[in-house]
C-alpha atoms as one frame of an Amber mdcrd trajectory, in Angstrom:
protein
  -0.218 -30.447 -43.446   0.117 -26.879 -43.924  -0.047 -24.086 -41.010   0.381
 -20.433 -41.573   3.196 -19.559 -39.087   1.876 -16.660 -36.747   5.177 -14.524
 -36.800   7.039 -15.002 -39.846   9.670 -12.511 -39.625  10.914 -14.629 -36.504
  11.075 -18.177 -38.706  13.276 -15.767 -41.032  15.398 -14.434 -38.394  15.522
 -18.031 -36.673  16.593 -19.725 -40.245  19.341 -16.690 -40.672  20.946 -17.607
 -37.506  21.040 -20.786 -38.022  22.010 -21.152 -41.993  18.395 -23.168 -42.478
  17.160 -22.512 -45.841  14.144 -21.096 -46.691  12.058 -19.970 -49.533   9.867
 -16.875 -49.937   6.861 -19.183 -48.262   5.286 -18.303 -45.015   4.532 -21.862
 -44.024   5.728 -24.503 -42.313   4.803 -28.169 -42.615   3.931 -31.121 -40.018
   2.667 -34.586 -40.732  -0.321 -35.833 -39.019   1.474 -39.109 -38.493   3.930
 -37.191 -36.313   2.540 -36.566 -33.063   2.471 -39.335 -30.612   5.634 -41.439
 -30.553   5.503 -44.802 -29.434   8.885 -44.573 -27.032  12.641 -45.982 -27.176
  11.407 -49.700 -27.181  10.091 -48.939 -30.730  13.028 -47.528 -31.786  11.430
 -44.025 -32.059  13.143 -40.743 -30.871  10.389 -38.780 -29.481  11.713 -35.690
 -30.325  10.532 -36.163 -33.703   7.032 -36.016 -32.711   5.357 -32.871 -31.774
   3.726 -33.763 -28.262   6.894 -34.971 -26.785   8.900 -32.204 -28.376   6.265
 -29.326 -26.868   6.579 -31.402 -23.511  10.253 -31.139 -23.850   9.974 -27.395
 -24.565   8.061 -26.354 -21.637   9.871 -28.479 -19.154  13.318 -26.283 -20.391
  11.895 -23.505 -20.558  10.453 -23.093 -17.260  13.490 -25.375 -15.643  15.946
 -22.882 -17.040  14.118 -19.899 -15.623  13.515 -21.523 -12.507  17.376 -22.208
 -12.525  18.339 -18.966 -13.217  15.984 -17.563 -10.825  17.489 -19.795  -7.808
  21.023 -18.395  -8.812  20.202 -14.980  -8.756  17.927 -15.316  -5.647  21.134
 -14.346  -3.359  21.759 -11.286  -5.214  17.695 -10.139  -4.800  16.918  -9.997
  -8.683  13.631  -9.643  -9.579  12.262 -12.997 -11.593  12.003 -10.515 -14.881
  15.615 -10.467 -15.062  15.706 -14.699 -14.768  13.323 -15.101 -17.637  14.676
 -12.793 -20.274  18.212 -14.145 -19.471  16.551 -17.697 -19.439  15.649 -16.857
 -23.228  19.005 -15.865 -23.876  20.924 -19.018 -22.606  18.807 -21.335 -24.512
  18.948 -19.053 -27.695  21.722 -18.482 -30.208  23.985 -16.893 -27.585  24.938
 -19.751 -25.692  23.351 -23.207 -26.013  21.893 -22.513 -29.111  25.425 -21.799
 -31.085  25.447 -25.586 -30.974  23.535 -26.926 -34.166  22.370 -30.306 -32.509
  20.755 -28.643 -29.732  19.011 -26.560 -32.141  18.041 -29.662 -34.040  16.684
 -31.724 -31.473  15.321 -29.510 -29.094  13.747 -26.485 -31.415  13.770 -27.391
 -34.784  11.456 -25.060 -37.152   8.695 -27.095 -37.574   8.252 -26.535 -33.691
   7.777 -23.197 -33.990   3.695 -23.428 -34.772   3.090 -24.606 -31.624   5.521
 -22.191 -30.132   3.923 -19.398 -31.439   0.443 -20.242 -30.291   1.453 -21.107
 -27.019   3.051 -18.050 -26.588   0.069 -16.211 -27.999  -2.461 -17.967 -25.486
   0.143 -17.426 -22.198   0.176 -13.631 -23.348  -3.438 -13.190 -23.814  -4.078
 -14.914 -20.122  -1.445 -12.719 -18.799  -3.039  -9.346 -20.303  -6.046 -10.743
 -18.893  -4.387 -11.140 -15.452  -3.010  -7.668 -15.783  -6.356  -6.060 -16.131
  -8.051  -8.248 -13.084  -5.160  -6.745 -10.855  -5.016  -3.000 -11.861  -7.503
  -0.819 -10.377  -8.615   1.734 -12.724 -10.231   3.771  -9.727  -6.679   4.680
  -8.572  -6.790   7.486 -10.671  -8.885   9.269  -8.501  -5.739   8.925  -5.773
  -3.478  11.096  -7.635  -3.603  14.376  -6.351  -1.327  17.315  -8.111   2.461
  16.211  -6.793   2.279  12.686  -8.159   1.045  14.301 -11.224   4.049  16.138
 -11.508   5.973  13.343 -10.859   4.452  11.098 -13.328   4.361  13.816 -16.258
   8.089  14.889 -15.586   9.105  11.099 -15.377   7.688  10.869 -19.028   8.671
  14.276 -20.641  12.505  13.974 -19.282  13.243  10.729 -21.390  11.306  11.588
 -24.307  13.373  15.171 -24.704  16.745  13.356 -23.412  16.755  10.755 -25.915
  15.301  12.961 -28.717  18.137  15.416 -28.446  20.254  12.336 -27.866  18.865
  11.174 -31.369  19.517  14.418 -33.029  23.168  14.644 -31.856  24.152  11.139
 -33.273  22.267  11.690 -36.478  24.399  14.838 -37.117  27.598  14.085 -35.607
  27.818  10.115 -36.395  28.079   8.257 -39.468  24.943   6.215 -38.882  24.100
   3.045 -40.934  20.472   3.465 -42.664  19.096   1.018 -40.191  20.143   2.483
 -37.141  18.926   5.858 -38.501  15.740   4.540 -38.749  15.479   2.554 -35.774
  16.391   5.144 -33.466  13.532   7.634 -33.158  10.960   4.122 -32.534  13.867
   3.258 -30.082  14.050   6.349 -28.099  10.393   6.810 -27.281   9.838   3.144
 -26.412  12.476   3.280 -23.708  11.002   6.549 -22.259   7.575   4.849 -21.725
   6.890   3.069 -18.475   4.408   0.789 -17.756   2.117   0.945 -14.247   2.081
  -2.917 -13.610   5.850  -3.007 -14.313   6.363  -0.566 -11.638   4.188  -2.060
  -9.113   5.381  -6.066  -9.809   9.168  -4.486  -9.313   7.956  -2.831  -5.861
   6.066  -6.114  -4.655   9.517  -8.184  -5.893  11.651  -5.799  -3.837   8.815
  -5.683  -0.538   9.006  -2.452  -0.251   5.465  -1.749  -2.154   4.130  -0.269
   1.130   7.096   1.943   1.279   6.768   5.519   1.628   8.305   6.717  -1.644
   6.667   3.252  -3.335   3.044   4.767  -2.333   4.631   7.830  -4.508   6.235
   5.193  -7.312   2.556   3.666  -7.814   0.750   6.955  -8.025   3.572   8.893
 -10.169   3.979   5.312 -12.301  -0.081   5.328 -12.973  -0.005   8.825 -14.593
   3.271   8.077 -16.587   1.709   4.542 -17.689  -1.773   6.545 -18.925   0.559
   8.991 -20.728   2.278   5.679 -22.040  -0.613   3.615 -22.916  -1.829   6.406
 -25.144   1.194   6.363 -26.991   1.469   2.174 -27.315  -2.187   2.192 -28.079
  -1.643   4.470 -31.209   1.508   2.117 -32.325  -0.518  -0.872 -31.831  -3.302
   0.035 -34.230  -1.174   1.783 -36.585   0.989  -1.435 -36.886  -2.435  -3.377
 -37.257  -3.586  -1.098 -40.066  -0.400  -1.723 -42.062  -0.723   0.320 -45.477
  -0.962  -1.095 -48.779  -1.848  -0.072 -52.196  -5.299   0.557 -52.634  -5.843
   0.767 -48.725  -8.513   3.294 -47.620  -6.693   6.282 -45.712  -8.957   6.017
 -43.099  -7.968   2.471 -41.962  -6.054   3.323 -38.583  -9.290   5.603 -37.735
 -11.547   3.003 -38.383  -9.583   0.985 -36.409  -9.757   3.098 -33.234 -13.099
   3.135 -33.567 -13.785  -0.664 -33.993 -11.528  -0.808 -30.517 -13.683   1.625
 -28.519 -16.678  -0.313 -29.902 -15.144  -3.480 -28.740 -14.266  -2.049 -25.533
 -17.922  -0.899 -24.916 -20.121  -4.309 -25.907 -17.253  -5.939 -23.211 -17.947
  -3.480 -20.430 -22.006  -3.381 -20.824 -22.713  -6.354 -22.448 -20.260  -9.060
 -21.845 -19.386  -8.564 -18.603 -23.013  -7.808 -17.252 -23.844 -11.191 -18.382
 -20.841 -12.959 -16.595 -22.014 -10.936 -13.595 -25.269 -11.923 -13.668 -24.099
 -16.031 -13.898 -21.863 -15.691 -10.716 -24.810 -13.494  -8.978 -25.190 -16.609
  -6.484 -21.772 -16.388  -5.065 -22.035 -15.324  -1.311 -20.259 -12.602   0.010
 -17.169 -13.912   2.215 -17.316 -17.142   0.329 -15.142 -18.668  -1.924 -16.019
 -18.516  -6.043 -17.509 -21.654  -7.319 -15.069 -23.383  -9.748 -18.611 -23.621
 -12.247 -17.988 -19.308 -12.181 -14.691 -19.440 -12.685 -14.791 -21.589 -15.940
 -17.435 -19.574 -17.089 -15.265 -16.450 -16.565 -12.433 -17.991 -18.400 -14.845
 -18.986 -21.115 -15.351 -15.162 -21.344 -11.738 -14.506 -21.485 -11.376 -16.744
 -24.821 -14.556 -15.047 -26.084 -13.154 -11.479 -25.714  -9.972 -12.545 -27.301
 -11.946 -14.093 -30.254 -13.966 -10.557 -30.484 -10.720  -8.937 -30.651  -9.217
 -10.905 -33.363 -12.235 -11.294 -35.665 -12.295  -7.469 -35.584  -9.072  -6.709
 -36.610  -7.516  -5.988 -33.326  -4.992  -8.022 -31.160  -5.897 -11.131 -29.224
  -4.783  -9.755 -26.101  -7.213  -6.237 -26.499  -9.943  -7.994 -25.406  -9.211
  -9.866 -22.544  -7.686  -6.902 -20.930 -10.233  -5.055 -21.100 -12.440  -7.627
 -19.607  -9.783  -7.897 -16.575 -10.223  -3.909 -16.103 -14.070  -4.602 -15.923
 -13.697  -7.429 -13.418 -13.600  -5.615  -9.730  -9.293  -5.804  -8.353  -9.299
  -7.986  -4.823 -12.010 -10.498  -3.764 -13.832 -12.354  -4.349 -13.639 -12.344
  -7.946 -10.607 -11.004  -8.673  -8.314 -13.091  -5.619 -10.086 -16.159  -7.552
  -9.202 -15.668 -10.803  -5.378 -14.574  -9.895  -4.992 -17.958  -7.736  -6.122
 -20.180 -10.540  -4.484 -18.647 -13.208  -1.107 -17.181 -12.161   1.178 -19.857
 -11.454   0.832 -21.839 -14.451   0.202 -18.315 -16.276   3.866 -17.297 -15.183
   5.665 -20.522 -15.131   4.252 -22.538 -17.610   3.070 -20.640 -20.720   4.699
 -17.152 -20.590   8.313 -18.912 -20.403   7.730 -20.056 -23.726   6.952 -16.268
 -24.510  10.537 -15.488 -23.067  12.092 -18.190 -24.782  10.825 -17.656 -27.989
  12.343 -14.626 -27.767  15.660 -15.456 -26.761  15.741 -17.890 -29.820  16.182
 -15.062 -32.242  18.326 -13.071 -30.110  22.276 -13.318 -30.950  24.090 -10.976
 -28.431  27.085 -11.835 -30.375  26.399 -10.961 -33.500  25.798  -7.628 -32.999
  28.577  -5.167 -34.628  30.355  -2.863 -31.806  29.465   0.332 -33.189  25.538
  -0.487 -33.482  25.212  -2.231 -29.927  27.185   1.162 -28.419  25.170   3.757
 -30.150  22.040   1.409 -29.210  22.847   0.723 -25.439  23.736   4.499 -25.263
  19.944   5.591 -26.405  18.633   3.194 -23.502  20.989   4.083 -20.830  19.980
   7.967 -21.884  16.212   6.974 -21.306  16.962   5.311 -17.742  18.900   8.646
 -16.874  16.036  10.480 -18.202  13.647   8.528 -16.443  15.619   8.758 -12.612
  16.575  12.696 -13.536  12.377  13.657 -14.325  11.617  11.544 -10.944  14.194
  12.296  -8.784  14.146  16.254  -9.526  10.133  16.177  -9.118  10.321  14.227
  -6.001  12.797  16.787  -4.272  10.613  19.689  -5.517   7.163  18.364  -4.742
   7.368  15.984  -1.360  10.578  17.390   0.301  11.138  13.368   0.174  14.667
  12.890   1.650  17.723  12.339  -1.077  17.671   8.640  -0.281  14.378   8.156
  -0.948  14.501  10.086  -3.956  17.294   8.400  -5.552  15.105   5.426  -4.817
  12.216   6.606  -6.449  14.486   7.419  -9.768  15.925   4.031  -9.855  12.208
   2.528  -9.206  11.119   4.266 -12.202  13.613   3.049 -14.268  12.470  -0.727
 -14.103  11.273  -2.830 -17.287   9.428  -5.814 -17.561   7.865  -7.935 -19.548
   5.490  -5.449 -21.067   7.925  -3.289 -22.160   9.898  -6.483 -23.897   6.279
  -6.838 -25.842   6.206  -3.323 -26.665   9.782  -3.663 -28.565   8.614  -7.071
 -29.915   5.770  -5.388 -31.553   8.304  -2.636 -33.027  10.461  -5.226 -34.320
   7.513  -7.023 -36.025   6.276  -3.876 -37.247   9.562  -2.789 -38.506   9.775
   0.404 -36.768  13.259  -0.623 -35.282  16.209  -3.109 -36.708  16.852  -6.520
 -35.263  19.473  -5.522 -34.071  18.196  -2.877 -32.237  15.975  -5.359 -30.485
  17.976  -7.402 -29.419  20.105  -4.513 -27.293  16.425  -3.422 -26.150  16.161
  -6.782 -24.689  19.803  -6.956 -23.188  19.018  -3.285 -21.502  16.088  -4.959
 -19.570  18.350  -7.215 -17.972  21.594  -4.322 -17.894  18.895  -1.959 -15.874
  16.698  -3.702 -13.883  19.584  -5.703 -12.869  22.035  -3.130 -12.247  19.224
  -0.791 -10.172  17.851  -3.684  -7.948  21.225  -4.355  -5.649  21.492  -0.338
  -5.821  17.877  -0.087  -4.318  18.258  -2.436  -1.723  21.668  -0.772  -0.461
  19.849   2.714  -0.052  16.378   1.933   1.221  15.598   0.121   4.278  11.833
   0.522   5.125  12.591  -0.710   9.188  14.834   2.912   9.522  11.648   4.828
   9.894   9.828   2.734  12.627  12.780   4.258  15.170  11.717   6.482  17.452
  12.738   8.785  19.789  11.559   7.135  23.101  10.841   3.727  24.230   7.243
   3.226  23.449   6.048   0.679  26.148   3.247  -0.175  28.433   5.856  -0.145
  31.278   6.732   3.319  30.133   3.081   4.629  29.540   2.272   7.428  31.929
  -0.301   6.335  34.581  -3.849   7.415  34.617  -3.767   8.522  30.517  -4.742
   7.002  27.804  -3.243   3.664  26.615  -3.115   3.507  22.898  -3.369  -0.242
  21.688  -2.926  -1.703  17.665  -5.195  -4.261  17.603  -4.202  -6.913  14.535
  -7.297  -9.134  13.414  -7.051 -11.799  10.407 -10.526 -13.101  10.272 -13.773
 -13.218  12.569 -12.210 -16.041  14.778  -9.704 -13.784  16.568 -12.030 -11.039
  17.787 -13.616 -12.305  20.667 -10.239 -13.706  22.180  -8.974 -10.431  21.789
 -11.794  -8.315  23.035 -11.827 -10.374  26.066  -8.131 -10.001  26.347  -8.864
  -5.895  25.902 -11.133  -6.110  28.783  -9.119  -7.741  30.911  -6.299  -4.924
  30.510  -9.100  -2.930  32.789  -9.954   0.001  30.730 -11.372   2.875  33.502
 -12.165   6.145  33.201  -8.537   7.511  34.305  -6.757   5.229  32.330  -9.046
   4.632  28.991  -8.082   2.554  25.924  -7.511   4.028  22.516  -7.977   1.164
  20.002  -6.704   1.080  16.506  -8.308  -2.149  14.751  -6.583  -3.362  11.770
  -8.311  -5.871   9.659  -5.306  -7.790   7.465  -6.314  -9.335   4.527  -3.744
 -10.814   2.125  -3.853  -9.330  -1.328  -4.530 -11.555  -3.842  -5.917 -10.660
  -7.156  -5.116  -6.660  -7.286  -1.382  -5.070  -8.383  -1.686  -2.063  -5.619
  -2.243  -2.395  -1.916  -4.344  -0.297   0.470  -4.378   0.508   3.612  -8.077
   1.870   4.323  -9.370   3.843   7.349 -13.432   2.873   7.807 -16.154   5.608
   9.255 -19.269   4.506  10.950 -22.537   4.852   8.600 -25.965   3.293   8.275
 -25.745   2.669   4.716 -24.628  -0.443   3.251 -21.645  -0.778   1.628 -20.611
  -3.868  -0.620 -16.836  -2.304  -0.724 -16.644  -2.785   2.927 -18.029  -6.450
   3.196 -14.549  -8.220   4.019 -14.137  -6.179   7.224 -17.996  -5.470   8.217
 -18.509  -8.037  10.264 -15.262  -7.521  12.528 -15.527  -3.806  12.564 -18.866
  -4.114  13.933 -17.802  -6.373  16.505 -15.459  -3.767  17.908 -18.243  -1.532
  17.628 -20.306  -2.970  19.803 -17.815  -3.610  22.418 -16.987  -0.101  22.040
 -20.566   0.834  23.076 -20.877  -1.626  25.927 -17.645   0.335  27.114 -18.850
   3.707  26.554 -16.515   6.661  27.094 -13.699   3.790  28.545 -13.227   2.619
  25.299 -12.636   3.865  21.599 -12.451   1.897  18.724 -10.676   3.493  15.280
 -10.837   0.727  12.786  -8.761  -0.114   9.335  -8.567  -2.629   7.162  -4.898
  -3.208   5.113  -4.844  -5.264   1.771  -1.440  -6.465   1.384   0.903  -8.816
   0.294   1.738 -11.295   3.689   6.081 -10.477   3.088   4.843  -6.169   3.386
   1.674  -6.314   5.620   4.333  -5.546   8.669   5.009  -2.240   7.171   1.423
  -1.082   7.479   1.139  -2.193  11.101   4.253  -0.564  11.692   2.830   2.530
   9.966  -0.135   2.870  12.124   1.680   2.133  15.283   4.365   4.827  14.492
   1.676   7.287  13.448  -0.990   6.505  16.440   2.322   6.636  18.776   0.781
   3.059  20.173   2.358   1.713  23.390   1.651  -1.765  22.124   0.452  -3.960
  19.343  -1.794  -7.186  19.719  -1.055  -9.763  16.926  -2.745 -13.049  16.688
  -1.324 -16.610  16.415  -2.581 -20.128  15.816  -0.237 -23.171  16.327  -1.668
 -24.833  13.812  -3.995 -22.807  11.220  -2.499 -20.366   9.360   0.795 -21.016
  10.550   3.471 -20.359   8.058   2.177 -16.828   6.976   1.424 -15.596  10.506
   4.738 -16.652  11.277   5.802 -14.476   8.545   4.206 -11.167   9.472   5.037
 -11.728  13.245   8.355 -12.020  13.073   8.623  -8.714  10.782   6.528  -7.120
  13.285   8.492  -8.088  16.310  12.038  -6.992  14.175  10.717  -3.683  13.505
   7.736  -2.063  15.562   8.048   0.957  17.095   6.166   0.029  20.378   5.906
  -3.645  22.396   4.687  -6.483  20.751   2.023  -8.859  22.669   1.029 -12.045
  20.753  -1.668 -13.635  21.467  -1.288 -17.322  20.996  -5.157 -18.726  20.507
  -5.389 -22.064  21.661  -9.213 -22.273  22.720 -11.633 -19.686  24.550  -9.791
 -17.341  26.569 -12.357 -16.968  29.398 -15.119 -19.165  29.413 -17.480 -16.164
  29.721 -17.471 -12.768  28.868 -16.742  -9.776  30.827 -19.391  -7.435  31.492
 -19.643  -3.765  33.114 -22.490  -2.214  34.618 -23.783   0.890  33.106 -24.506
   2.741  36.140 -21.565   2.429  38.321 -19.192   1.735  35.867 -17.711  -1.382
  38.152 -16.448  -4.424  36.387 -18.661  -7.300  37.283 -18.925 -10.743  35.454
 -21.821 -12.394  33.917 -20.873 -14.960  36.620 -19.437 -15.412  39.894 -15.865
 -16.930  38.350 -12.989 -15.744  38.996 -10.078 -16.101  35.983  -6.473 -16.911
  37.036  -3.667 -15.422  35.218  -0.248 -16.112  35.553   2.878 -14.123  34.895
   6.527 -15.946  34.289   9.039 -13.942  35.267  13.130 -14.906  34.451  14.286
 -11.555  34.277  14.871  -8.847  31.546  12.825  -6.196  29.072  10.299  -8.124
  27.915   9.632 -10.066  31.574   9.330  -6.629  32.994   7.156  -5.316  30.249
   4.988  -8.669  30.546   4.762  -7.814  34.544   3.737  -4.262  33.526   0.651
  -5.943  31.427  -0.160  -8.152  34.387  -0.273  -5.181  37.069  -3.138  -3.698
  34.660  -5.174  -6.921  34.973  -4.446  -6.811  38.871  -7.155  -4.317  39.126
  -9.723  -6.419  37.403 -12.085  -7.913  40.102 -12.449 -11.110  38.422  -8.854
 -11.850  37.815  -6.438 -13.425  40.279  -2.805 -12.804  39.775  -0.138 -15.254
  40.237   3.318 -14.051  39.262   5.942 -17.376  39.360   9.748 -16.293  39.301
  12.086 -18.342  38.189  15.443 -18.615  40.077  18.774 -20.933  39.088  20.136
 -22.262  42.042  18.562 -19.803  44.456  20.311 -17.113  42.150  18.957 -14.538
  39.715  18.541 -16.283  36.379  20.883 -13.840  34.380  23.920 -15.312  33.821
  25.984 -12.665  31.745  26.735 -10.318  34.963  24.592  -7.843  33.246  24.374
  -5.424  36.924  21.992  -2.936  35.399  19.609  -5.336  34.163  19.588  -7.311
  37.451  18.701  -4.081  39.380  15.720  -3.060  36.788  14.228  -6.373  37.608
  14.924  -6.321  41.227  13.214  -2.836  41.626  10.381  -3.570  39.632   9.587
  -6.999  41.482   9.898  -4.893  44.706   7.474  -2.012  43.749   5.228  -4.585
  42.447   5.396  -6.473  45.992   5.112  -3.745  47.586   2.141  -2.170  45.777
   0.498  -5.513  46.016   0.640  -6.039  49.512  -3.129  -5.790  50.540  -4.556
  -7.241  47.109  -5.774 -11.222  48.310  -5.858 -11.696  44.553  -2.544 -11.588
  43.867   0.312 -14.511  44.592   4.182 -14.150  44.236   5.839 -17.720  44.043
   9.478 -18.194  43.690  10.715 -21.375  41.718  13.930 -22.627  42.085  15.233
 -24.568  39.246  18.928 -26.382  38.207  18.531 -26.731  34.181  15.680 -26.540
  31.708  14.280 -29.973  33.184  13.488 -28.277  36.283  11.744 -25.443  34.371
   9.560 -27.963  32.243   8.599 -29.091  35.284   7.474 -25.968  36.262   5.805
 -25.068  33.599   3.981 -28.452  33.589   2.857 -27.897  37.453   1.023 -24.991
  35.952  -1.723 -27.766  33.833  -5.017 -26.682  33.892  -4.435 -23.880  36.864
  -4.646 -20.653  34.428  -6.877 -19.366  31.821  -4.101 -16.964  30.329   0.092
 -17.074  30.923   2.105 -14.202  29.911   5.640 -14.882  29.476   8.622 -12.216
  28.211   9.451 -13.959  24.433  13.444 -13.314  25.180  15.374 -14.414  28.291
  18.679 -15.333  28.637  20.305 -17.605  26.226  22.946 -18.595  28.112  21.289
 -19.743  31.448  21.021 -23.091  32.471  17.093 -22.704  33.328  16.990 -22.638
  28.888  19.076 -25.392  28.403  17.263 -27.816  26.018  14.608 -25.417  25.689
  16.513 -23.069  23.058  16.735 -23.738  19.318  19.626 -21.447  18.218  19.737
 -22.557  14.748  15.984 -21.417  14.427  14.515 -18.989  16.817  10.744 -18.823
  17.594   9.005 -15.565  16.825   7.471 -16.885  20.332  10.736 -17.456  22.232
  12.210 -20.256  23.681   9.195 -20.558  26.802   6.240 -19.145  24.587   6.907
 -21.698  22.106   7.237 -24.661  24.872   3.610 -22.885  26.260   2.065 -22.732
  22.784   2.879 -26.297  21.212   2.842 -28.215  24.426  -0.492 -30.687  24.752
  -0.216 -30.086  28.742  -1.467 -26.398  28.287  -5.088 -27.565  27.008  -6.758
 -24.542  25.907  -4.909 -22.030  28.542  -4.181 -18.604  26.114  -0.711 -17.748
  26.074   0.513 -13.815  26.207   4.032 -13.663  24.303   5.144 -10.265  25.017
   8.327  -8.201  24.033   9.247  -4.540  25.001  10.338  -2.018  22.625  13.920
  -0.900  22.910  14.896   0.609  19.935  15.151   4.503  20.209  16.951   6.878
  18.580  15.948  10.537  17.935  13.024  12.045  16.301  13.724  12.490  12.757
  11.882   9.674  11.776   8.656  11.223  13.446   8.955  14.458  11.808   9.682
  13.075   8.476   6.361  10.930   9.008   4.764  13.990   9.287   5.845  15.520
   6.174   5.114  12.471   4.030   1.489  12.301   5.748   0.649  15.708   4.444
   1.162  14.438   1.151  -1.804  12.032   2.043   0.291   9.335   0.714   0.540
   6.997   3.687  -2.752   5.197   3.207  -5.908   5.349   1.130  -8.013   8.642
   1.462 -11.148   7.430   0.623 -12.370   6.152   4.366 -14.981   3.237   3.671
 -18.653   2.869   5.513 -19.400   0.219   8.024 -22.680  -0.708   8.305 -24.057
  -1.159  12.109
């Protein structure tokens, strides 16, 4: 049974590389009786049959790319390097040099299915790119980022065209090289916005200052590049043949516009009507996801039947779907894994099968590779110089920005392949362009990681702690919330901190949402309004709850809400950015011992490591206090809805973290419904620090003396000293606290060499809660007692980073400048 091969030029190239005889026909044949194998036991070679051969090719493609990714992981290489390298490994450059390997695993007859699977995966990949791209990002482009984006495109175009002119004038070039260089120079000069965003995400710097500049600038460059690519695609589709209409290209451009309008105004509204019953904040129904996937297939078919590329329709449909939850997130969660690691590896392997690096002549390789390097140099210079001039960015960040803008990905690979299929570039030029992805992207990655450390911008010139906060002044606190379950206990903790007219609380609320279904992260401030907004719905209930808390504590508490939509690996950047900008003294982060532990631990660890102020992790084990605190509107005195008092304990081993915990407890003492117990742990009658740190011991004694003197006449404060010999004695003290306290406060770090912590400290896998905090959070004997683990901020150098942050904020790049309304 005959079938038309989708890409006959790949068939011809593949056959020539392996000396396979091939006539002028573009048909490959497969027997209908050679689909399913009976297996080895029936003397059948499974690889002679289509289905087991395809499964083997899937396994080889994904397996080799995964193996390459694991081997390159210590070097921090992005996944595109492993994907292209995987194709080269299986191709004629390495394993494919063996005829036995090729005949067994990638015979010529299998190219029909390879083409089909590759095209199918490429179509869904373009759909996902459209889903994750927010076209309204164009509104965020200002003059400075526009200038950077334009310069990043114009400079490499001018340099490569000049380089082509010099080569053509002074070097004796082959006819194939002469015909390939103009298109190659232009293709190497353009860049794609999704490529830059995904590259920043893999480097975990998408939330960095220059990362935000790179996203906005690459949007400008990408739009200009997209215009060039679109014209090239349409020109390729309208191949001039004798007798053809000279207006074929215009007809196809008109067709493309009509198809886009049909998708935007007919197909997407129909799909939107089908999924209208999904509730806000609830996951999408599987039936609705299936309907959207059918829409992808329909738009792909619609594009193909109108003479356009199959992936054009799905890409436009993806752009019309709102990025992020609920639709975009659900689609990405369902499709991303199977598309990226099952279907797309076939695309890379199929490219690698026609690439023989060692067959390229040295002279041609030198010419082509020099052209790609000149284009990369042009992108670097365009971004580097314009960023220095337009944003006053530090030189190190400007260098990193320039390097990021030279990154290439699978979109560029698809462009190279299109040029080859359109015979705009010679086969050797195509191979060198693919190799340049490895060399350029793989080369710049370690340089960027060495140059740029996002945590450096969080180092401040003086410590920001509750302990060092000025008395009788406003206390700024950043409160992080993941979902509605965090709200009640967090507001009760804030009320326990006893805001007063002399010492009010300035609360910066940050709702953390995992970035799924969109490419660019967002840091969004909210404003108060009575107008409804579906765009603000993910944060609306949480913000309203804190607004009500603010209204109950009028003139004592002010709330400034934000929403951060980001990857978990980079979410700490948003937290630390707000803490640095608002000069907060404390960050309160939630933690559940069981629920979402893995992602929360990643966020909390990064915050603890890089925060520009003190951090308190609130461990949720149940309801923090049995009833809410209530404030009288007349006397502004604290009373409780019941006559109950709540017991709070502080564990003091010694050190800066324990002193910060005691500073928090000192604020709670003034609350008339809180009884405070300070428990000091001593080792055999001596202070706990065994590292002979005289200065730390002196500070501990001073703080304890001041605390005891200040609480002499306060009957609601109790001071206890416990003598222990080792870790078992400490555990006995902790067990004795069972059900006696509603909240236990402990420092995160203590002296790990102290006998009181022997057997409690895991030196190989330290917890973000510390030794004592981990015991309190995971032990059953604590019941529903809340745990607050405190780390004091001790990193302070100078004021350079604060002035640097101010300069960057002038460019309006730190956060999304569109305030979202919250209905009350």
